[in-house]
PDB file of C-alpha atoms and ligand atoms in Angstrom:
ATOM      1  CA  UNK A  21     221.485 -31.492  36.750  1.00  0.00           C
ATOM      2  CA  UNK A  22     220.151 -32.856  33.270  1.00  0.00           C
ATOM      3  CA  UNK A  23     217.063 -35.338  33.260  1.00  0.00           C
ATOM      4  CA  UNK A  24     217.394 -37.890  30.170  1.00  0.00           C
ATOM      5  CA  UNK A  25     213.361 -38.009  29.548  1.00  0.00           C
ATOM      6  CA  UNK A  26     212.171 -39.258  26.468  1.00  0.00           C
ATOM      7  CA  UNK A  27     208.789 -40.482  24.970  1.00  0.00           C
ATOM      8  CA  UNK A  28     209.471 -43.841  23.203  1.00  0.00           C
ATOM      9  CA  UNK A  29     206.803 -45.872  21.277  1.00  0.00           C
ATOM     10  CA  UNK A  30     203.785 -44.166  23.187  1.00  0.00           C
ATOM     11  CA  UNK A  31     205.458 -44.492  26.726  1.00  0.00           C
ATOM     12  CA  UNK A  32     206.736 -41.256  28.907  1.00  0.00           C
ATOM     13  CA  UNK A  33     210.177 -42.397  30.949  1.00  0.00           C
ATOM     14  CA  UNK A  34     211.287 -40.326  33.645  1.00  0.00           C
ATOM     15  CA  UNK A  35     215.402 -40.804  34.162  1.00  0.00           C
ATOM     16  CA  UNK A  36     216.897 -39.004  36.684  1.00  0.00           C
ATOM     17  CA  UNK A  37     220.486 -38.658  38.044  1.00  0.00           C
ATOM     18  CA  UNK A  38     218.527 -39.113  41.509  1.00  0.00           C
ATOM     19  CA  UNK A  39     217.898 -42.795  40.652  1.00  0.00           C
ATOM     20  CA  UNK A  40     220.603 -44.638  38.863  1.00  0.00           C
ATOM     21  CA  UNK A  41     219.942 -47.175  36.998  1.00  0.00           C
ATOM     22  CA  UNK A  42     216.038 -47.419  37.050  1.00  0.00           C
ATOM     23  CA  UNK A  43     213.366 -45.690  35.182  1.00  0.00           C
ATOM     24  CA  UNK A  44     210.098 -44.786  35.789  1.00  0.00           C
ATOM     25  CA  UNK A  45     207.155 -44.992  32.884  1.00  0.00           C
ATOM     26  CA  UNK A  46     203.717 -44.207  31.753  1.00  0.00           C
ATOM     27  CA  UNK A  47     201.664 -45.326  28.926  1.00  0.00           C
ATOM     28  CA  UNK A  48     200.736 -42.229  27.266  1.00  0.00           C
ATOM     29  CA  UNK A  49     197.584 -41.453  25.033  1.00  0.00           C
ATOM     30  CA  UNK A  50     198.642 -37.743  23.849  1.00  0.00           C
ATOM     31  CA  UNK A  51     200.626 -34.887  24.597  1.00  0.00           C
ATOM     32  CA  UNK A  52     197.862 -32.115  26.574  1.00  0.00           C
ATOM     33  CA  UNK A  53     199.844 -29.253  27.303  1.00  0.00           C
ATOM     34  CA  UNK A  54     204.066 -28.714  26.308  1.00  0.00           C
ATOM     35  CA  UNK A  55     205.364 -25.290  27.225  1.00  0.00           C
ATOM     36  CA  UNK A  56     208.667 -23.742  29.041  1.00  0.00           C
ATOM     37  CA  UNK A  57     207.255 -21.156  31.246  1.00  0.00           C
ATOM     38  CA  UNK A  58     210.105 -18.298  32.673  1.00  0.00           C
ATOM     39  CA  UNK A  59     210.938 -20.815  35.093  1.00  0.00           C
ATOM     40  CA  UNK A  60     210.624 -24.781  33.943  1.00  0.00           C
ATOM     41  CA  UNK A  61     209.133 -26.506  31.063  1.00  0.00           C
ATOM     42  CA  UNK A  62     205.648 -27.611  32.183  1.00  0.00           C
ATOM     43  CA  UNK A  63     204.220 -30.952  30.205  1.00  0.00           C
ATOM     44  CA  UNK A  64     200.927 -32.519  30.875  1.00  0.00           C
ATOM     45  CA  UNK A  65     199.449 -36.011  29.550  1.00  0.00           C
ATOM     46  CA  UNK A  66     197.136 -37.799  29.090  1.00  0.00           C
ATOM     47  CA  UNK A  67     198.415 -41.493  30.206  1.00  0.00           C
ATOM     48  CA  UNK A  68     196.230 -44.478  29.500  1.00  0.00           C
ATOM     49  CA  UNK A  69     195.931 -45.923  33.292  1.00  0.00           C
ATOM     50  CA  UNK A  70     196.542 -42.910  35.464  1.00  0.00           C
ATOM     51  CA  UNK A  71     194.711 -40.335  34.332  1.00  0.00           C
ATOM     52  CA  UNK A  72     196.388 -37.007  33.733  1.00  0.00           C
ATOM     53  CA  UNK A  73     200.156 -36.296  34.497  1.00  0.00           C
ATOM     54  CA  UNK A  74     201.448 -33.074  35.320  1.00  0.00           C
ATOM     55  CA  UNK A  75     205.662 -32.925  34.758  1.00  0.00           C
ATOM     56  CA  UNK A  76     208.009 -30.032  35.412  1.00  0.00           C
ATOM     57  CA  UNK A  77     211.357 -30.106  34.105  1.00  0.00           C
ATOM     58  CA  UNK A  78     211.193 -33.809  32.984  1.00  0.00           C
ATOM     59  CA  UNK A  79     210.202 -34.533  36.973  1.00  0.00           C
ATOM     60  CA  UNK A  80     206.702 -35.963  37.324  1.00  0.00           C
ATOM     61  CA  UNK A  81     204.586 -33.982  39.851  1.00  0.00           C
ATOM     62  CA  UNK A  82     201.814 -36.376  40.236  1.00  0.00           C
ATOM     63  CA  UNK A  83     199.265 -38.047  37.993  1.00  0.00           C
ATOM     64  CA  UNK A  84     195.542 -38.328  38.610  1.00  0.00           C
ATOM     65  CA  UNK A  85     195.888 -41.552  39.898  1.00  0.00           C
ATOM     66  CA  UNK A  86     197.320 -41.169  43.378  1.00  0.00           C
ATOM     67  CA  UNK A  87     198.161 -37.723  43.805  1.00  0.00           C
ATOM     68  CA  UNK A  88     195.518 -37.953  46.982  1.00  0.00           C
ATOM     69  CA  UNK A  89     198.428 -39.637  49.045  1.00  0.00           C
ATOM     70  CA  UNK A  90     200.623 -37.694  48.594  1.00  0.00           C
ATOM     71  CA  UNK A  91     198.620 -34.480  49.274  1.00  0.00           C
ATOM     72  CA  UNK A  92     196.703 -35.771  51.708  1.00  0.00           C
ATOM     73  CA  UNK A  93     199.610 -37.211  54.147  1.00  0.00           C
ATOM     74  CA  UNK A  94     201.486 -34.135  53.273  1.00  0.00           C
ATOM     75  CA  UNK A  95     198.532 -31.822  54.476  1.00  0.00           C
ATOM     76  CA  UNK A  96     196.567 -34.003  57.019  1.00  0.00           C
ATOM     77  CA  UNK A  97     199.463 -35.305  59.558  1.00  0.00           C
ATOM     78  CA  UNK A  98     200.938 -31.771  60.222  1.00  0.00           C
ATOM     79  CA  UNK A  99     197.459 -30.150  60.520  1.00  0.00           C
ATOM     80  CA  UNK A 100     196.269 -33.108  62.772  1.00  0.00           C
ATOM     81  CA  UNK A 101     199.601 -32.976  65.124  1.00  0.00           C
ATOM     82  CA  UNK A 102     198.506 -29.236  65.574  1.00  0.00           C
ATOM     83  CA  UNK A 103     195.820 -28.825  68.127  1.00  0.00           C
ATOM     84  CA  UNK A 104     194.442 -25.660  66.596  1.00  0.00           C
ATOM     85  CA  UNK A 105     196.044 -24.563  63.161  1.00  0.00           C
ATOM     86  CA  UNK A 106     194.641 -21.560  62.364  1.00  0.00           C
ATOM     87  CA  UNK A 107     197.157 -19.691  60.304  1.00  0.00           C
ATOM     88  CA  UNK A 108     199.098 -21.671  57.517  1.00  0.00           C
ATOM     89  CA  UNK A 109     201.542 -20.671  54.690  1.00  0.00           C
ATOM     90  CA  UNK A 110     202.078 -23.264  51.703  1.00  0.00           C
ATOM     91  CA  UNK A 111     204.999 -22.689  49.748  1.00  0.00           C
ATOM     92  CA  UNK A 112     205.341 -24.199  46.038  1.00  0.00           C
ATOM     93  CA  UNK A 113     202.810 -26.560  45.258  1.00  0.00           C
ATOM     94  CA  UNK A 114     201.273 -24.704  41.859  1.00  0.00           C
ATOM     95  CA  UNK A 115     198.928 -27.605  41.406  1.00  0.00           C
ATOM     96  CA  UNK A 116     197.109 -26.580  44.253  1.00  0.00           C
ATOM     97  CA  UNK A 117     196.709 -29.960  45.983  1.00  0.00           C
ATOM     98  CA  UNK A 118     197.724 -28.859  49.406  1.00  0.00           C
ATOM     99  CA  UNK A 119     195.377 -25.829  49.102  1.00  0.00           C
ATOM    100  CA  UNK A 120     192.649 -28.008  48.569  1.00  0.00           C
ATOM    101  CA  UNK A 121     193.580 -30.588  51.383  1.00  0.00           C
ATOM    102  CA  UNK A 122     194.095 -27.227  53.697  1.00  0.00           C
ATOM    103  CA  UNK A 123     190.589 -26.200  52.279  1.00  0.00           C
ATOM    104  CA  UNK A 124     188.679 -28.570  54.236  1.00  0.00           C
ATOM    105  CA  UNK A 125     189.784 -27.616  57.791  1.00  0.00           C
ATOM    106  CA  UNK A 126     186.869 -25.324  58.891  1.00  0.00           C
ATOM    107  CA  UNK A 127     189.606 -24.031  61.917  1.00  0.00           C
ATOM    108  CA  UNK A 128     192.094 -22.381  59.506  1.00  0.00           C
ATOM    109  CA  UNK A 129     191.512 -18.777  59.048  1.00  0.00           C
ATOM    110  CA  UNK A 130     194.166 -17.560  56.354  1.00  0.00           C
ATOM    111  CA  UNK A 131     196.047 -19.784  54.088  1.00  0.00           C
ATOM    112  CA  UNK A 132     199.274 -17.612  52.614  1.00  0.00           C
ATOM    113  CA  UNK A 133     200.368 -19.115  49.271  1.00  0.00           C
ATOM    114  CA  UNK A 134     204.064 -18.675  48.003  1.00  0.00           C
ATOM    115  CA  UNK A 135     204.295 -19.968  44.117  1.00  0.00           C
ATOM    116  CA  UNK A 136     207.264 -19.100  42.025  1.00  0.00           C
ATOM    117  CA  UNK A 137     205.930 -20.141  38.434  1.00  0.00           C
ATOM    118  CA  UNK A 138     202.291 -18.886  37.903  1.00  0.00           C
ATOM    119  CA  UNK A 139     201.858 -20.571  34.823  1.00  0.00           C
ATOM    120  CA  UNK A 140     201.729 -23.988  37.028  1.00  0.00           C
ATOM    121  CA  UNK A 141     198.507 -22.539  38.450  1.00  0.00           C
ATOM    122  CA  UNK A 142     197.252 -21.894  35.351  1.00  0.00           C
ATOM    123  CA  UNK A 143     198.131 -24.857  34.135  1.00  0.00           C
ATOM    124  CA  UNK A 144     196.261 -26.658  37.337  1.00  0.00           C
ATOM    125  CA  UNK A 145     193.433 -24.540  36.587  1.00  0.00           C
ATOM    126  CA  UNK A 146     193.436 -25.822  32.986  1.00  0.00           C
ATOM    127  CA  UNK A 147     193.855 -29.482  33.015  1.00  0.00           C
ATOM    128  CA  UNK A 148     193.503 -30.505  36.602  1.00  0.00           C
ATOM    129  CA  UNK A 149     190.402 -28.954  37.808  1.00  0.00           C
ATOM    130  CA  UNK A 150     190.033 -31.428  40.710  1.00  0.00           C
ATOM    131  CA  UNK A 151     193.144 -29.859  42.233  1.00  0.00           C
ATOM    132  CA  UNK A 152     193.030 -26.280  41.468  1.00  0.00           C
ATOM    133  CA  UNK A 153     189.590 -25.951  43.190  1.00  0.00           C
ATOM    134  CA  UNK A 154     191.219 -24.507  46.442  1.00  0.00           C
ATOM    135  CA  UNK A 155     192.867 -21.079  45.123  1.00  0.00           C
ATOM    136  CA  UNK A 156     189.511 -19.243  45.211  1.00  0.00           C
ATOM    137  CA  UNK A 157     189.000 -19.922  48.818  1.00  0.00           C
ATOM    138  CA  UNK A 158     188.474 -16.613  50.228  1.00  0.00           C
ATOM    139  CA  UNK A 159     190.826 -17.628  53.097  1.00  0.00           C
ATOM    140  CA  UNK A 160     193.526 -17.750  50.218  1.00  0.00           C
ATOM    141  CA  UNK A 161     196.441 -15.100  49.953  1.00  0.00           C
ATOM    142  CA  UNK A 162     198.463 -16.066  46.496  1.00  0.00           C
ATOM    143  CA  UNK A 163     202.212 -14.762  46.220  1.00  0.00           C
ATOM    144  CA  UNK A 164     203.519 -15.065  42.857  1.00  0.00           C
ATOM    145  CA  UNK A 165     207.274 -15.316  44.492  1.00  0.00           C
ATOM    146  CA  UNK A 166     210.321 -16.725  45.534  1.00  0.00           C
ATOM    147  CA  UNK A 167     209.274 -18.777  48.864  1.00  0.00           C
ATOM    148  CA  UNK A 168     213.223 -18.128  49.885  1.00  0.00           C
ATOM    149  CA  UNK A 169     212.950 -14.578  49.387  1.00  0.00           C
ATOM    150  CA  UNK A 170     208.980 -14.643  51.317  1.00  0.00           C
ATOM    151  CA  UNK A 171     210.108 -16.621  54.342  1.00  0.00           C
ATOM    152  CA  UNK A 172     212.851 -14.560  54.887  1.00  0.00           C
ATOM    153  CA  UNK A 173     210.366 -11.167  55.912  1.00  0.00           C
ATOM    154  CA  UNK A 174     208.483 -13.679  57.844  1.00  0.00           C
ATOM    155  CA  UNK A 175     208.405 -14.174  62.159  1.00  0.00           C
ATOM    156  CA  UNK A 176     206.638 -16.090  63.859  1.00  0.00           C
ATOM    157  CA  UNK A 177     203.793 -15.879  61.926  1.00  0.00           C
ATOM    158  CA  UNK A 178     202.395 -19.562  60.895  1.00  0.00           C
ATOM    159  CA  UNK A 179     201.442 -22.367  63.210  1.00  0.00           C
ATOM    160  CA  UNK A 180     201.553 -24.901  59.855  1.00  0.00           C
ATOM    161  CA  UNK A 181     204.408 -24.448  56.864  1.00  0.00           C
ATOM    162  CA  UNK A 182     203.982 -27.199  54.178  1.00  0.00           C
ATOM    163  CA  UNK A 183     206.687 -27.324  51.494  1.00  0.00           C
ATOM    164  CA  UNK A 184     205.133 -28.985  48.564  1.00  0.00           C
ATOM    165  CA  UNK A 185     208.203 -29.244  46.095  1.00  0.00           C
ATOM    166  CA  UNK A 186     209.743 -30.605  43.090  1.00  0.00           C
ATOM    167  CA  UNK A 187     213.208 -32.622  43.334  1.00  0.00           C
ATOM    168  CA  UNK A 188     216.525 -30.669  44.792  1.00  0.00           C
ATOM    169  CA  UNK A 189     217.138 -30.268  40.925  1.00  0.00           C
ATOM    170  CA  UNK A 190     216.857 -26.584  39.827  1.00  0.00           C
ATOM    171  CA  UNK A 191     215.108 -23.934  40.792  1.00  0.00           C
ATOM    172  CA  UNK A 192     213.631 -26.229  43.910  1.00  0.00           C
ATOM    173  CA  UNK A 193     217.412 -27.132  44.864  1.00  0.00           C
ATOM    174  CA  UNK A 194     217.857 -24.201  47.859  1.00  0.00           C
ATOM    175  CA  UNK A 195     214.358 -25.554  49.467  1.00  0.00           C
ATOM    176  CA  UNK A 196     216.896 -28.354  50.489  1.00  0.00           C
ATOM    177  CA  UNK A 197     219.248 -25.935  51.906  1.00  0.00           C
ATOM    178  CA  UNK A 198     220.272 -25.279  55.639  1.00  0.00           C
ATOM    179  CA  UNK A 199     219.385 -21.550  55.233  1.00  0.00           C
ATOM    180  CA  UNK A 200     215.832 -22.335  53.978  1.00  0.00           C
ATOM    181  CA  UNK A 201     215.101 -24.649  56.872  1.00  0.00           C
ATOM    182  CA  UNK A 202     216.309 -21.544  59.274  1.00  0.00           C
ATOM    183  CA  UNK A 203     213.648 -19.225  57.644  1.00  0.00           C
ATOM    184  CA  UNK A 204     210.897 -21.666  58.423  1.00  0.00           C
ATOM    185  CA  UNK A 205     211.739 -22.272  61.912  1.00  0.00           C
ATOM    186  CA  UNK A 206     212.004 -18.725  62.464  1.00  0.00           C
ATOM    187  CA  UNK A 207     208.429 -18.292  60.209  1.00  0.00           C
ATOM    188  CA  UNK A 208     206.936 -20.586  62.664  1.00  0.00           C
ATOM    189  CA  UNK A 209     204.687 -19.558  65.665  1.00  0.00           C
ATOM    190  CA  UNK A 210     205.345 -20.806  69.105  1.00  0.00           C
ATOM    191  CA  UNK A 211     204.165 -24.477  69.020  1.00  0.00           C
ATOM    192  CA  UNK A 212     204.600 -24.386  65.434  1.00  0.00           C
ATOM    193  CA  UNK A 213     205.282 -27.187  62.791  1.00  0.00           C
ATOM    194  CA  UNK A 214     206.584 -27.638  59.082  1.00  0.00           C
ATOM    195  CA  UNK A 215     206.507 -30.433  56.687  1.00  0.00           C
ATOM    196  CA  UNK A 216     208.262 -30.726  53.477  1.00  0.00           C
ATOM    197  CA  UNK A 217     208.374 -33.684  50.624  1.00  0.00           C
ATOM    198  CA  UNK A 218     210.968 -35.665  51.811  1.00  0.00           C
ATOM    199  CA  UNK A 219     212.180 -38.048  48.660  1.00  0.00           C
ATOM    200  CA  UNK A 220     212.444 -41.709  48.832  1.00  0.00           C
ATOM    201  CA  UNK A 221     214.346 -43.947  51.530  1.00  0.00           C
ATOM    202  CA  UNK A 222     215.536 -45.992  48.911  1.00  0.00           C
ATOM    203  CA  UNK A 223     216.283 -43.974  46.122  1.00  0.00           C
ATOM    204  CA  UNK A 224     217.546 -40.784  47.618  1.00  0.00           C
ATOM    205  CA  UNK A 225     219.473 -41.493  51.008  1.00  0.00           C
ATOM    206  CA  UNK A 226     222.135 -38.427  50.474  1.00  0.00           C
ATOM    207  CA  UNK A 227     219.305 -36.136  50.808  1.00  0.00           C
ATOM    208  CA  UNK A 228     216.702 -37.840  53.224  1.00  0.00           C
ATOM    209  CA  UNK A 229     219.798 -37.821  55.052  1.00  0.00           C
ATOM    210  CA  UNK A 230     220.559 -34.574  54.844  1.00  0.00           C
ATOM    211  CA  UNK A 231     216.953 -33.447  55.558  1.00  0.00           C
ATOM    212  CA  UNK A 232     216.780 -35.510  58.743  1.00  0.00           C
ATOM    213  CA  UNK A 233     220.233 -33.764  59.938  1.00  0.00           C
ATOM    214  CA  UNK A 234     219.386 -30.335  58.925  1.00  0.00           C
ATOM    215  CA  UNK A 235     215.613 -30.607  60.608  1.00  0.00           C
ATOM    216  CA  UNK A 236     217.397 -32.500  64.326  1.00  0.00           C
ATOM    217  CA  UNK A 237     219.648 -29.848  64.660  1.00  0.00           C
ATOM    218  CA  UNK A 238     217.255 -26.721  64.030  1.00  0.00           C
ATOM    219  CA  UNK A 239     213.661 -28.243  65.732  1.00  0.00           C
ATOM    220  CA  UNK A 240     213.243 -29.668  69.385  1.00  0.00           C
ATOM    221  CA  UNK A 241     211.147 -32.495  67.436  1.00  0.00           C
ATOM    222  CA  UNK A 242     211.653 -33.796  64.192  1.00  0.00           C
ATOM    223  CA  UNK A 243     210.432 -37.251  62.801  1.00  0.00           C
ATOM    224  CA  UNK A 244     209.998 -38.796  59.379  1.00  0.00           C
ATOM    225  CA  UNK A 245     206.996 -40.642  57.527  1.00  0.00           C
ATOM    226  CA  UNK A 246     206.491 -42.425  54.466  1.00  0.00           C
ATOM    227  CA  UNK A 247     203.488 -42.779  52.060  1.00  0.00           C
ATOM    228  CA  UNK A 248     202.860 -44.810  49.317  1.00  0.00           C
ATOM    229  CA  UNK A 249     202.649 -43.340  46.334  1.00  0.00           C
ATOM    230  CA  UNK A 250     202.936 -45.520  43.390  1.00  0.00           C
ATOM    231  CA  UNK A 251     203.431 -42.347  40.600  1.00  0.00           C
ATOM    232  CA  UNK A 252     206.607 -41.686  42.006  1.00  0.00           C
ATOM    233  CA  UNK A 253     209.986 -43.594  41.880  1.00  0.00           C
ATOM    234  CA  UNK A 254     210.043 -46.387  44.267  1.00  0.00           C
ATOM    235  CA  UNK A 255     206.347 -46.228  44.601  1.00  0.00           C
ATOM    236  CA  UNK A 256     206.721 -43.874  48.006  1.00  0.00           C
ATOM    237  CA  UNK A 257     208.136 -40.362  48.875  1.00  0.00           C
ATOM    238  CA  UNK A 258     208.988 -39.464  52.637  1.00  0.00           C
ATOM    239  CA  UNK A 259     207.775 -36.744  54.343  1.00  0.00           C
ATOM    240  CA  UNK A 260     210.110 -34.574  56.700  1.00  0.00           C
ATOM    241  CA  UNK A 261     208.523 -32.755  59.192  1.00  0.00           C
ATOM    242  CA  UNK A 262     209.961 -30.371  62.311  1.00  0.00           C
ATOM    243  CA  UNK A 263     207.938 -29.187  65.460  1.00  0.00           C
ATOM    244  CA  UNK A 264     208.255 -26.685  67.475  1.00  0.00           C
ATOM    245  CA  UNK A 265     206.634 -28.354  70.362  1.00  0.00           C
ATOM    246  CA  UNK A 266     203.532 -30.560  69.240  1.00  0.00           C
ATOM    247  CA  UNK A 267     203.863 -34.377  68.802  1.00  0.00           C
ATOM    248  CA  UNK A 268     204.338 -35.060  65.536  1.00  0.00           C
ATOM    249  CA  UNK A 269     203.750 -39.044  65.488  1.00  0.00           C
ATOM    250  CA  UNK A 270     199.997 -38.488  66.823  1.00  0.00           C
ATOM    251  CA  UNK A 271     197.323 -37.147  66.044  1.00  0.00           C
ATOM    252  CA  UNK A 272     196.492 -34.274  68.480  1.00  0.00           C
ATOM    253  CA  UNK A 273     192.669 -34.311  67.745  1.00  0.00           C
ATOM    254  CA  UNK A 274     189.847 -36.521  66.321  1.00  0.00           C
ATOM    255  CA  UNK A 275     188.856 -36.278  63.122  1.00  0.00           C
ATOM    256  CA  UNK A 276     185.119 -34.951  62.245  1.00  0.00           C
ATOM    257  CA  UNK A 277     183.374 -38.041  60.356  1.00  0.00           C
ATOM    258  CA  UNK A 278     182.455 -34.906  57.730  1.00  0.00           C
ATOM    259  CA  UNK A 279     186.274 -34.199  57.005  1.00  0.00           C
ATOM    260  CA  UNK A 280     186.979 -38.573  57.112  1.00  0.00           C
ATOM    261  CA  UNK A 281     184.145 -39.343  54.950  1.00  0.00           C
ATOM    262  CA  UNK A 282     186.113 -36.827  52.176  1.00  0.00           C
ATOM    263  CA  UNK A 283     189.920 -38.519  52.610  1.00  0.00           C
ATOM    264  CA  UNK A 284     190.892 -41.961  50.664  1.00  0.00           C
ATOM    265  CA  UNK A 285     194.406 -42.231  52.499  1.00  0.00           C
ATOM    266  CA  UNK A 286     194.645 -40.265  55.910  1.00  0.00           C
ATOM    267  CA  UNK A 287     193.180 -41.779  58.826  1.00  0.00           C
ATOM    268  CA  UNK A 288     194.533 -41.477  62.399  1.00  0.00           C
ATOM    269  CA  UNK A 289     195.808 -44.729  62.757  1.00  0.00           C
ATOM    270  CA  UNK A 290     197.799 -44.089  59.134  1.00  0.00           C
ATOM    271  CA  UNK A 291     199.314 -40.977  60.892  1.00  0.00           C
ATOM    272  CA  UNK A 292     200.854 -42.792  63.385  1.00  0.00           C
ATOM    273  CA  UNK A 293     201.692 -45.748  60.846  1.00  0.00           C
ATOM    274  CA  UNK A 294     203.452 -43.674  58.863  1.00  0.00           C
ATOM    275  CA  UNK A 295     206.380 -42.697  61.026  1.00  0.00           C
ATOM    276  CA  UNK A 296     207.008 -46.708  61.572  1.00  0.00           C
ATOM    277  CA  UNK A 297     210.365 -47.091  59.771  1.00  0.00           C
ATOM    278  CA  UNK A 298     212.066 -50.460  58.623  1.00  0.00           C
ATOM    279  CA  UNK A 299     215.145 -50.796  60.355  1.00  0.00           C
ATOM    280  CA  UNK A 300     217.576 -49.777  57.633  1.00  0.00           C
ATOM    281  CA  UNK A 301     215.988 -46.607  57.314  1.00  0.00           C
ATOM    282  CA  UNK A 302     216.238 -46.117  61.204  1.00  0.00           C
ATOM    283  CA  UNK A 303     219.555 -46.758  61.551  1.00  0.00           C
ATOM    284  CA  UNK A 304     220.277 -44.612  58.144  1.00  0.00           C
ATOM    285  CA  UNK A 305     218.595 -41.609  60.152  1.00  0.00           C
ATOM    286  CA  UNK A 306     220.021 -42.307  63.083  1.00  0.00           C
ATOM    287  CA  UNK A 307     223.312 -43.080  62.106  1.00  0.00           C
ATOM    288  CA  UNK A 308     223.966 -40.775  58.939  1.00  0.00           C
ATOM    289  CA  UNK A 309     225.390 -43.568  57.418  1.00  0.00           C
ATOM    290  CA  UNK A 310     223.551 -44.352  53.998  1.00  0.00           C
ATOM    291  CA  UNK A 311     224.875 -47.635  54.185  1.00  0.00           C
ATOM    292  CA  UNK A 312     223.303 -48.883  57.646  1.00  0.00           C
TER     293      UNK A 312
HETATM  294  N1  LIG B   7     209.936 -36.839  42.587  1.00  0.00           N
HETATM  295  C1  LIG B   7     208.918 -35.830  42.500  1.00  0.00           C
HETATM  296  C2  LIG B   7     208.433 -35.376  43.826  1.00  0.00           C
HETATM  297  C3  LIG B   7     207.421 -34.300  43.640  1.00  0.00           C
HETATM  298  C4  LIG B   7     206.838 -33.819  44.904  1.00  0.00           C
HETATM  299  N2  LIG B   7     205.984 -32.672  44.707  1.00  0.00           N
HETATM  300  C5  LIG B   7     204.893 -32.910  43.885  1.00  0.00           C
HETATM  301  C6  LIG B   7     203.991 -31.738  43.742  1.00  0.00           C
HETATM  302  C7  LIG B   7     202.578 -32.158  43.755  1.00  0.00           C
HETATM  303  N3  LIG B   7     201.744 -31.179  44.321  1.00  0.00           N
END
């Protein structure tokens, strides 16, 4: 599906079938980095208020900004539900955010990572230092793959999956798919848990719908937060997560002051804030009905 992007008068808009009618835009300084790797064409600015932006396929990833919200609540409420993650696979996420949010939990012994487009690492490791510090943790196992293809040789092996993808647009369209969703449950240890970007309440209620059905029917627990996150459209994303027996709405553990001291979002009350829903988007998820 085509994104109608375009740089006009110094600003970068991002217009996307997933959003009629609305457009999301950054004052840009210059142009860093403009390349189509084998897989997507990678862009990175330089905007004037939020630092550096990293875009794939016309879809912006994160900028400087925020991007700790997003990869903070994304990492830090699955690994906090689990009592004792020790073993924890990442798939997509080239920037390396997640790896570095994973990075500071002393408990986790081997991190697998599953990236399909290695020049997004490079990339990272180019222009957004701050991110890309996590992939020479010597806990880290990199894949250069297809994280279809790599779940599917994988049983109960992970207590933590995190999905950190792009929009259901592309090459990240099957990580929305029933079949995908399968894999990780089956990837998943006993007691196990996976979270995955979950779009926007607003924006995207086909597939936040579809998410929350596909997740119900295939984990005993499932449940559904939302951060803010001004960079992206709507200024929020949802998170969907699954368990295979952990709470997911709670903390299951305090949080070291060391490990607090180093977060600007997550904090255990925010954990459990963040599956409070307004009542539209209850009775969408409850109801299917996009219209509730
Ligand atoms: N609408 C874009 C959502 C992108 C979510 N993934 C971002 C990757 C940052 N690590």
């Amino acid at each position: 599906m085509k994104n109608y992007n375009r740089i006009t008068k110094g600003w970068f808009s991002e217009i996307c079938h997933l959003w009629p009618g609305a457009a999301n835009s950054f004052e840009i300084e210059s142009v860093l980095y403009n390349k189509k790797s084998k897989f997507q064409q990678i862009e990175v600015y330089q905007t004037r208020h939020h630092g550096r932006m990293l875009v794939l396929d016309g879809i912006v990833q994160l900028t400087e900004f925020d991007e700790f919200a997003y990869h903070e609540m994304l990492t830090h409420i699955p690994m906090f539900a689990h009592p004792n993650p020790e073993s924890v696979l990442v798939i997509g996420g080239g920037d390396g955010g997640v790896l570095r949010e994973i990075g500071r939990h002393d408990g986790v012994k081997a991190i697998d990572f599953c990236e399909i487009d290695e020049s997004v690492m490079t990339v990272s490791k180019a222009f957004f230092p701050k991110l890309a510090c996590g992939f020479d943790d010597p806990r880290v196992n990199i894949f250069i793959r297809d994280g279809i293809e790599f779940i599917q040789e994988k049983s109960k092996e992970y207590d933590l999956i995190i999905v950190d993808s792009s929009d259901p647009i592309g090459p990240a369209a099957d990580l929305f798919e029933k079949p995908f969703y399968r894999s990780l449950k089956a990837a998943l240890r006993p007691g196990g848990i996976m979270a995955t970007q979950g779009e926007s309440l607003f924006l995207h209620k086909k597939t936040v719908i579809k998410l929350a059905q596909m997740t119900k029917a295939l984990f005993p627990l499932q449940a559904y937060a939302h951060v803010l996150v001004p960079t992206y459209p709507g200024g929020h994303i949802g998170l969907c997560l699954g368990s295979l027996g952990p709470d997911l709405r709670r903390p299951s553990r305090s949080i070291h002051l060391d490990l607090q001291t180093q977060l600007k979002y997550y904090n255990p009350e925010i954990h459990e804030a963040a599956f409070i829903l307004p009542r539209f988007a209850k009775q969408m998820l409850e109801t299917g009905d996009e219209n509730a």
